[in-house]
């Protein structure tokens, strides 16, 4: 069954990436990844969307994972180190989806790619947990909403790491934590939003899931750092989800930076976060 069954917004023409963005993408893609012994990385395509599958032998569960990067940076290969640690800890396969980036593919390009890949991954592996970090966390939440609204088979759980869930920029955390967040700030957020939305309404729940009716979402695990500008996105989403009778487990850790479990693996807090994710995946 194709994307027509999802009733998603149609494709829109984008604009070319500026030279500085193309250079940043090259630099990020050159960062080496350390993959855990005993895990494998294979190239696949699901629903026509290029992806990487990072897995242990005979995995017992599957995570459908959407990487961060402000909707304009990043690729699946840059998350293989984190995915291999999570796969080893949770006896899992992690499907890293290389959704299209903006400004070449503005909203809803990334969401349409995620939906196509989601259907194909379900067919290949059965029920999955949907997860993501930063912009990928916002995309994961938007995908869960689109799945619910289209009546598609629901994920067993939702796992969000420092998710970007509000593109209205009304959060007070940008002013409160702008000087302490080393990885993501207001200027970066505004630039990413402009390239992704290209005039689309930032209050669309598929862009800012914190504004959505969250009833009917699956059990959700949330992480955010006390020193990051997206802390309010996560706390507000957790409160609204709980009020909508969604099962929510949230970890807001003082002093932590944006997406600390993925980029600072040697921190004790990251080790604990990884163990929490593995336990959550086993329990759901």
Coordinates of N, CA and C in Angstrom, one line a residue, residues 40-207:
X40 N 26.9 -5.7 13.2 CA 27.1 -5.6 11.7 C 26.4 -4.4 11.2
X41 N 26.9 -3.8 10.1 CA 26.3 -2.7 9.4 C 26.1 -3.1 8.0
X42 N 24.8 -3.0 7.5 CA 24.5 -3.4 6.1 C 23.7 -2.3 5.5
X43 N 23.9 -2.1 4.2 CA 23.1 -1.1 3.4 C 21.8 -1.8 2.9
X44 N 20.7 -1.1 3.1 CA 19.4 -1.6 2.6 C 18.6 -0.4 2.1
X45 N 17.5 -0.7 1.5 CA 16.5 0.3 1.1 C 15.1 -0.2 1.5
X46 N 14.4 0.7 2.1 CA 13.0 0.4 2.6 C 12.1 1.4 2.0
X47 N 11.1 0.9 1.2 CA 10.2 1.8 0.6 C 10.9 2.8 -0.3
X48 N 12.0 2.4 -0.9 CA 12.8 3.2 -1.8 C 13.7 4.2 -1.1
X49 N 13.8 4.1 0.3 CA 14.6 5.1 1.0 C 15.8 4.4 1.5
X50 N 17.0 4.9 1.1 CA 18.3 4.3 1.6 C 18.4 4.3 3.1
X51 N 18.9 3.2 3.6 CA 19.0 3.0 5.1 C 20.2 2.1 5.4
X52 N 20.6 2.2 6.7 CA 21.5 1.3 7.2 C 20.9 0.4 8.3
X53 N 21.2 -0.8 8.3 CA 20.7 -1.7 9.4 C 21.9 -2.1 10.2
X54 N 21.9 -1.7 11.5 CA 22.9 -2.1 12.5 C 22.3 -3.1 13.4
X55 N 23.0 -4.3 13.5 CA 22.3 -5.3 14.2 C 23.3 -6.3 14.9
X56 N 22.8 -6.9 15.9 CA 23.5 -8.1 16.5 C 23.0 -9.3 15.8
X57 N 23.7 -10.5 16.0 CA 23.1 -11.7 15.4 C 21.8 -12.1 16.0
X58 N 20.9 -12.5 15.2 CA 19.6 -12.9 15.7 C 18.9 -11.9 16.6
X59 N 18.7 -10.7 16.2 CA 18.0 -9.7 17.0 C 16.6 -10.0 17.3
X60 N 16.2 -9.6 18.5 CA 14.8 -10.0 19.0 C 13.9 -8.8 18.9
X61 N 14.4 -7.6 18.6 CA 13.5 -6.4 18.4 C 14.1 -5.4 17.4
X62 N 13.3 -4.5 16.9 CA 13.7 -3.6 15.9 C 13.4 -2.2 16.3
X63 N 14.3 -1.3 16.1 CA 14.2 0.2 16.3 C 14.3 0.9 15.0
X64 N 13.3 1.6 14.6 CA 13.2 2.4 13.4 C 13.7 3.8 13.8
X65 N 14.9 4.2 13.4 CA 15.5 5.4 14.0 C 15.8 6.5 13.0
X66 N 15.5 7.7 13.4 CA 15.6 8.9 12.5 C 16.7 9.8 13.1
X67 N 17.7 10.1 12.4 CA 18.9 10.8 12.9 C 18.6 12.3 13.0
X68 N 19.4 13.0 13.8 CA 19.2 14.5 13.9 C 20.1 15.2 12.9
X69 N 20.1 16.5 13.1 CA 20.9 17.4 12.2 C 20.1 18.6 11.7
X70 N 19.0 18.9 12.4 CA 18.3 20.1 12.0 C 17.6 20.0 10.7
X71 N 17.3 18.8 10.3 CA 16.6 18.6 9.0 C 17.5 18.9 7.8
X72 N 18.7 19.4 8.0 CA 19.5 19.8 6.9 C 20.9 19.2 6.9
X73 N 21.2 18.5 8.0 CA 22.6 17.9 8.1 C 22.4 16.4 8.5
X74 N 23.5 15.7 8.4 CA 23.5 14.3 8.9 C 23.2 13.3 7.9
X75 N 23.6 12.1 8.2 CA 23.3 10.9 7.4 C 23.4 9.7 8.3
X76 N 22.7 8.6 7.8 CA 22.6 7.4 8.7 C 24.0 7.0 9.1
X77 N 25.0 7.0 8.3 CA 26.3 6.5 8.6 C 26.9 7.2 9.8
X78 N 26.5 8.4 10.1 CA 27.0 9.2 11.2 C 26.5 8.7 12.6
X79 N 25.5 7.8 12.5 CA 24.9 7.3 13.8 C 25.1 5.8 14.0
X80 N 26.1 5.2 13.2 CA 26.3 3.8 13.4 C 27.0 3.5 14.7
X81 N 27.8 4.4 15.2 CA 28.4 4.1 16.5 C 27.4 4.0 17.6
X82 N 26.5 5.0 17.7 CA 25.4 5.0 18.7 C 24.5 3.8 18.5
X83 N 24.1 3.6 17.2 CA 23.2 2.5 16.9 C 23.8 1.1 17.3
X84 N 25.1 0.9 17.1 CA 25.7 -0.3 17.5 C 25.7 -0.5 19.0
X85 N 25.9 0.5 19.7 CA 25.9 0.4 21.2 C 24.5 0.1 21.6
X86 N 23.5 0.7 21.0 CA 22.1 0.4 21.4 C 21.7 -1.0 21.0
X87 N 22.1 -1.4 19.8 CA 21.8 -2.8 19.3 C 22.4 -3.8 20.2
X88 N 23.7 -3.6 20.7 CA 24.3 -4.6 21.6 C 23.6 -4.6 22.9
X89 N 23.2 -3.5 23.4 CA 22.6 -3.4 24.8 C 21.2 -4.0 24.8
X90 N 20.5 -3.9 23.7 CA 19.1 -4.3 23.6 C 18.8 -5.5 22.8
X91 N 19.9 -6.2 22.3 CA 19.6 -7.4 21.4 C 18.7 -7.0 20.2
X92 N 19.1 -5.9 19.6 CA 18.2 -5.3 18.6 C 18.9 -5.1 17.2
X93 N 18.0 -4.9 16.3 CA 18.5 -4.3 15.0 C 18.0 -2.8 15.0
X94 N 18.8 -1.9 14.5 CA 18.5 -0.5 14.4 C 18.5 -0.2 13.0
X95 N 17.4 0.3 12.5 CA 17.2 0.7 11.1 C 17.4 2.2 11.1
X96 N 18.5 2.7 10.5 CA 18.8 4.1 10.4 C 18.4 4.6 9.0
X97 N 17.5 5.5 9.0 CA 16.8 5.9 7.7 C 17.5 7.2 7.2
X98 N 17.9 7.2 6.0 CA 18.5 8.3 5.3 C 17.4 9.1 4.6
X99 N 16.6 9.8 5.4 CA 15.5 10.6 4.8 C 16.2 11.8 4.1
X100 N 15.4 12.4 3.1 CA 15.9 13.5 2.4 C 16.0 14.7 3.3
X101 N 17.0 15.6 2.9 CA 17.3 16.8 3.7 C 16.8 18.0 3.0
X102 N 16.6 19.1 3.8 CA 16.3 20.4 3.3 C 17.6 21.2 3.1
X103 N 17.6 22.2 2.3 CA 16.4 22.8 1.6 C 16.0 22.1 0.3
X104 N 16.7 21.1 -0.1 CA 16.4 20.4 -1.4 C 15.0 19.7 -1.3
X105 N 14.7 19.2 -0.1 CA 13.4 18.5 0.1 C 12.8 19.1 1.4
X106 N 12.0 20.2 1.2 CA 11.4 20.8 2.4 C 10.2 20.0 2.9
X107 N 9.7 20.3 4.1 CA 8.5 19.7 4.6 C 7.5 19.5 3.5
X108 N 6.9 18.3 3.3 CA 6.9 17.1 4.1 C 7.9 16.0 3.6
X109 N 8.9 16.4 2.9 CA 9.8 15.4 2.2 C 10.3 14.4 3.2
X110 N 10.9 14.8 4.3 CA 11.4 13.9 5.3 C 10.4 13.0 5.9
X111 N 9.2 13.6 6.1 CA 8.1 12.8 6.7 C 7.6 11.8 5.7
X112 N 7.5 12.1 4.5 CA 7.0 11.1 3.5 C 8.0 10.0 3.3
X113 N 9.3 10.3 3.4 CA 10.4 9.3 3.3 C 10.2 8.3 4.6
X114 N 10.0 9.0 5.7 CA 9.9 8.1 6.9 C 8.7 7.2 6.9
X115 N 7.6 7.7 6.3 CA 6.4 6.9 6.2 C 6.6 5.8 5.2
X116 N 7.2 6.0 4.1 CA 7.5 5.0 3.1 C 8.4 3.9 3.7
X117 N 9.4 4.3 4.4 CA 10.3 3.4 5.0 C 9.7 2.6 6.1
X118 N 8.8 3.3 6.9 CA 8.2 2.6 8.0 C 7.3 1.4 7.6
X119 N 6.5 1.6 6.5 CA 5.7 0.6 6.0 C 6.5 -0.6 5.6
X120 N 7.6 -0.3 4.9 CA 8.5 -1.4 4.4 C 9.2 -2.1 5.5
X121 N 9.6 -1.4 6.6 CA 10.3 -2.0 7.7 C 9.3 -2.9 8.5
X122 N 8.1 -2.5 8.6 CA 7.1 -3.4 9.2 C 6.9 -4.7 8.5
X123 N 6.9 -4.6 7.2 CA 6.7 -5.8 6.3 C 7.9 -6.7 6.5
X124 N 9.1 -6.1 6.6 CA 10.3 -6.9 6.7 C 10.6 -7.5 8.0
X125 N 10.3 -6.8 9.1 CA 10.7 -7.2 10.4 C 9.6 -7.3 11.5
X126 N 8.4 -6.8 11.2 CA 7.3 -6.8 12.2 C 7.4 -5.6 13.0
X127 N 6.7 -5.6 14.2 CA 6.5 -4.4 15.0 C 7.8 -3.7 15.4
X128 N 7.8 -2.4 15.5 CA 9.1 -1.7 15.7 C 8.8 -0.6 16.8
X129 N 9.9 -0.2 17.4 CA 9.9 1.1 18.2 C 10.4 2.2 17.3
X130 N 9.7 3.3 17.3 CA 10.2 4.5 16.5 C 11.0 5.4 17.4
X131 N 12.1 5.8 17.0 CA 13.0 6.7 17.8 C 13.7 7.7 16.9
X132 N 14.3 8.7 17.6 CA 15.1 9.7 16.9 C 15.6 10.7 17.9
X133 N 16.6 11.5 17.4 CA 17.2 12.5 18.3 C 17.1 13.8 17.5
X134 N 17.0 14.9 18.3 CA 17.0 16.3 17.8 C 15.9 16.4 16.8
X135 N 16.2 16.9 15.6 CA 15.2 17.0 14.5 C 14.6 15.6 14.2
X136 N 15.5 14.6 14.3 CA 15.0 13.2 14.1 C 14.0 12.8 15.1
X137 N 14.1 13.4 16.4 CA 13.1 13.1 17.4 C 11.8 13.8 17.1
X138 N 11.9 15.0 16.5 CA 10.7 15.7 16.1 C 10.0 15.0 15.0
X139 N 10.8 14.5 14.0 CA 10.3 13.7 12.9 C 9.7 12.4 13.4
X140 N 10.3 11.7 14.4 CA 9.8 10.5 14.9 C 8.4 10.7 15.6
X141 N 8.3 11.8 16.3 CA 7.0 12.2 16.9 C 5.9 12.5 15.8
X142 N 6.3 13.2 14.8 CA 5.4 13.5 13.7 C 5.0 12.3 13.0
X143 N 5.9 11.3 12.8 CA 5.6 10.1 12.2 C 4.6 9.3 13.0
X144 N 4.8 9.3 14.3 CA 3.8 8.6 15.2 C 2.4 9.2 15.1
X145 N 2.3 10.5 15.0 CA 1.1 11.2 14.8 C 0.4 10.8 13.5
X146 N 1.3 10.8 12.4 CA 0.8 10.4 11.1 C 0.3 9.0 11.0
X147 N 1.0 8.1 11.7 CA 0.6 6.7 11.8 C -0.7 6.6 12.5
X148 N -0.9 7.3 13.6 CA -2.2 7.2 14.3 C -3.3 7.7 13.5
X149 N -3.1 8.9 12.8 CA -4.2 9.5 12.1 C -4.5 8.8 10.8
X150 N -3.6 8.0 10.2 CA -3.9 7.2 9.0 C -4.4 5.8 9.4
X151 N -4.4 5.5 10.6 CA -4.8 4.1 11.0 C -3.9 3.0 10.6
X152 N -2.6 3.4 10.5 CA -1.6 2.4 10.1 C -1.2 1.6 11.4
X153 N -0.6 0.5 11.2 CA -0.1 -0.3 12.4 C 0.8 0.5 13.3
X154 N 0.4 0.6 14.5 CA 1.2 1.5 15.5 C 2.5 0.9 15.9
X155 N 3.5 1.8 16.1 CA 4.7 1.3 16.7 C 4.5 0.8 18.2
X156 N 5.3 -0.1 18.7 CA 5.1 -0.6 20.0 C 5.5 0.5 21.0
X157 N 6.4 1.4 20.7 CA 6.8 2.5 21.6 C 7.5 3.6 20.8
X158 N 7.7 4.7 21.5 CA 8.3 5.9 20.9 C 9.5 6.3 21.8
X159 N 10.7 6.6 21.3 CA 11.8 6.9 22.0 C 12.5 8.2 21.5
X160 N 12.5 9.2 22.3 CA 12.9 10.6 21.8 C 14.0 11.1 22.6
X161 N 15.2 11.5 21.9 CA 16.3 12.0 22.6 C 16.5 13.4 22.2
X162 N 16.4 14.3 23.2 CA 16.5 15.8 22.9 C 15.7 16.2 21.7
X163 N 14.4 15.8 21.7 CA 13.7 16.0 20.4 C 13.4 17.5 20.2
X164 N 13.4 17.9 18.9 CA 13.0 19.2 18.5 C 11.5 19.1 18.1
X165 N 10.6 19.6 19.0 CA 9.2 19.3 18.9 C 8.4 20.6 18.7
X166 N 9.0 21.8 18.6 CA 8.3 23.0 18.6 C 9.1 24.0 17.7
X167 N 8.6 24.4 16.5 CA 9.3 25.3 15.6 C 8.7 26.7 15.7
X168 N 7.9 27.0 16.7 CA 7.3 28.3 16.9 C 8.3 29.3 17.6
X169 N 9.3 28.7 18.2 CA 10.3 29.5 18.9 C 9.7 30.3 20.1
X170 N 8.7 29.8 20.7 CA 8.0 30.5 21.8 C 8.6 30.0 23.1
X171 N 9.4 29.0 23.1 CA 10.0 28.4 24.3 C 11.0 29.4 25.0
X172 N 10.8 29.5 26.3 CA 11.8 30.3 27.1 C 13.1 29.7 27.2
X173 N 13.3 28.4 26.9 CA 14.6 27.8 27.1 C 15.7 28.3 26.1
X174 N 15.3 28.9 25.0 CA 16.3 29.5 24.1 C 17.0 30.6 24.8
X175 N 16.3 31.5 25.6 CA 16.9 32.5 26.3 C 17.6 32.0 27.5
X176 N 17.0 31.1 28.2 CA 17.5 30.6 29.5 C 18.8 29.7 29.3
X177 N 18.9 29.0 28.2 CA 20.0 28.0 28.0 C 20.8 28.3 26.8
X178 N 20.6 29.4 26.2 CA 21.3 29.7 24.9 C 22.8 29.8 25.1
X179 N 23.2 30.2 26.3 CA 24.7 30.3 26.6 C 25.3 29.0 27.1
X180 N 24.5 28.0 27.4 CA 25.0 26.8 27.9 C 24.9 25.6 26.9
X181 N 24.0 25.7 25.9 CA 23.9 24.7 24.9 C 25.0 24.8 23.9
X182 N 25.9 23.9 23.9 CA 27.1 23.9 23.0 C 26.8 23.4 21.6
X183 N 25.7 22.8 21.4 CA 25.5 22.1 20.1 C 24.3 22.7 19.3
X184 N 23.4 23.4 19.9 CA 22.2 23.8 19.2 C 21.7 25.1 19.9
X185 N 21.5 26.1 19.1 CA 21.0 27.4 19.7 C 19.9 28.0 18.8
X186 N 19.5 29.2 19.2 CA 18.4 29.8 18.5 C 18.7 30.1 17.0
X187 N 19.9 30.6 16.7 CA 20.3 30.9 15.4 C 20.2 29.6 14.5
X188 N 20.8 28.6 15.0 CA 20.8 27.3 14.3 C 19.4 26.8 14.1
X189 N 18.6 26.9 15.1 CA 17.2 26.4 15.0 C 16.4 27.2 14.0
X190 N 16.6 28.6 14.0 CA 15.9 29.4 13.0 C 16.3 29.1 11.6
X191 N 17.6 28.9 11.4 CA 18.1 28.6 10.1 C 17.6 27.2 9.6
X192 N 17.6 26.2 10.5 CA 17.1 24.9 10.1 C 15.6 24.9 9.8
X193 N 14.9 25.7 10.6 CA 13.4 25.8 10.4 C 13.1 26.5 9.1
X194 N 13.8 27.5 8.8 CA 13.6 28.2 7.5 C 13.8 27.3 6.3
X195 N 14.9 26.6 6.4 CA 15.2 25.7 5.3 C 14.3 24.5 5.2
X196 N 13.7 24.1 6.3 CA 12.8 22.9 6.3 C 11.4 23.4 5.9
X197 N 10.9 24.5 6.5 CA 9.5 24.9 6.3 C 9.3 25.6 5.0
X198 N 10.2 26.5 4.6 CA 10.1 27.3 3.4 C 8.7 27.8 3.2
X199 N 8.2 28.5 4.3 CA 6.9 29.1 4.3 C 5.8 28.3 4.9
X200 N 6.0 27.1 5.2 CA 4.9 26.3 5.8 C 4.7 26.7 7.2
X201 N 3.4 26.5 7.7 CA 3.0 26.9 9.0 C 3.8 26.2 10.1
X202 N 4.5 26.9 10.9 CA 5.3 26.2 12.0 C 4.3 25.6 13.1
X203 N 3.1 26.0 13.1 CA 2.1 25.5 14.1 C 1.5 24.2 13.6
X204 N 1.8 23.7 12.4 CA 1.3 22.4 12.0 C 1.8 21.4 12.9
X205 N 0.9 20.5 13.5 CA 1.3 19.5 14.4 C 2.4 18.5 13.9
X206 N 2.4 18.4 12.5 CA 3.4 17.5 11.9 C 4.8 18.2 11.8
X207 N 4.8 19.5 12.2 CA 6.1 20.2 12.3 C 6.4 20.5 13.7

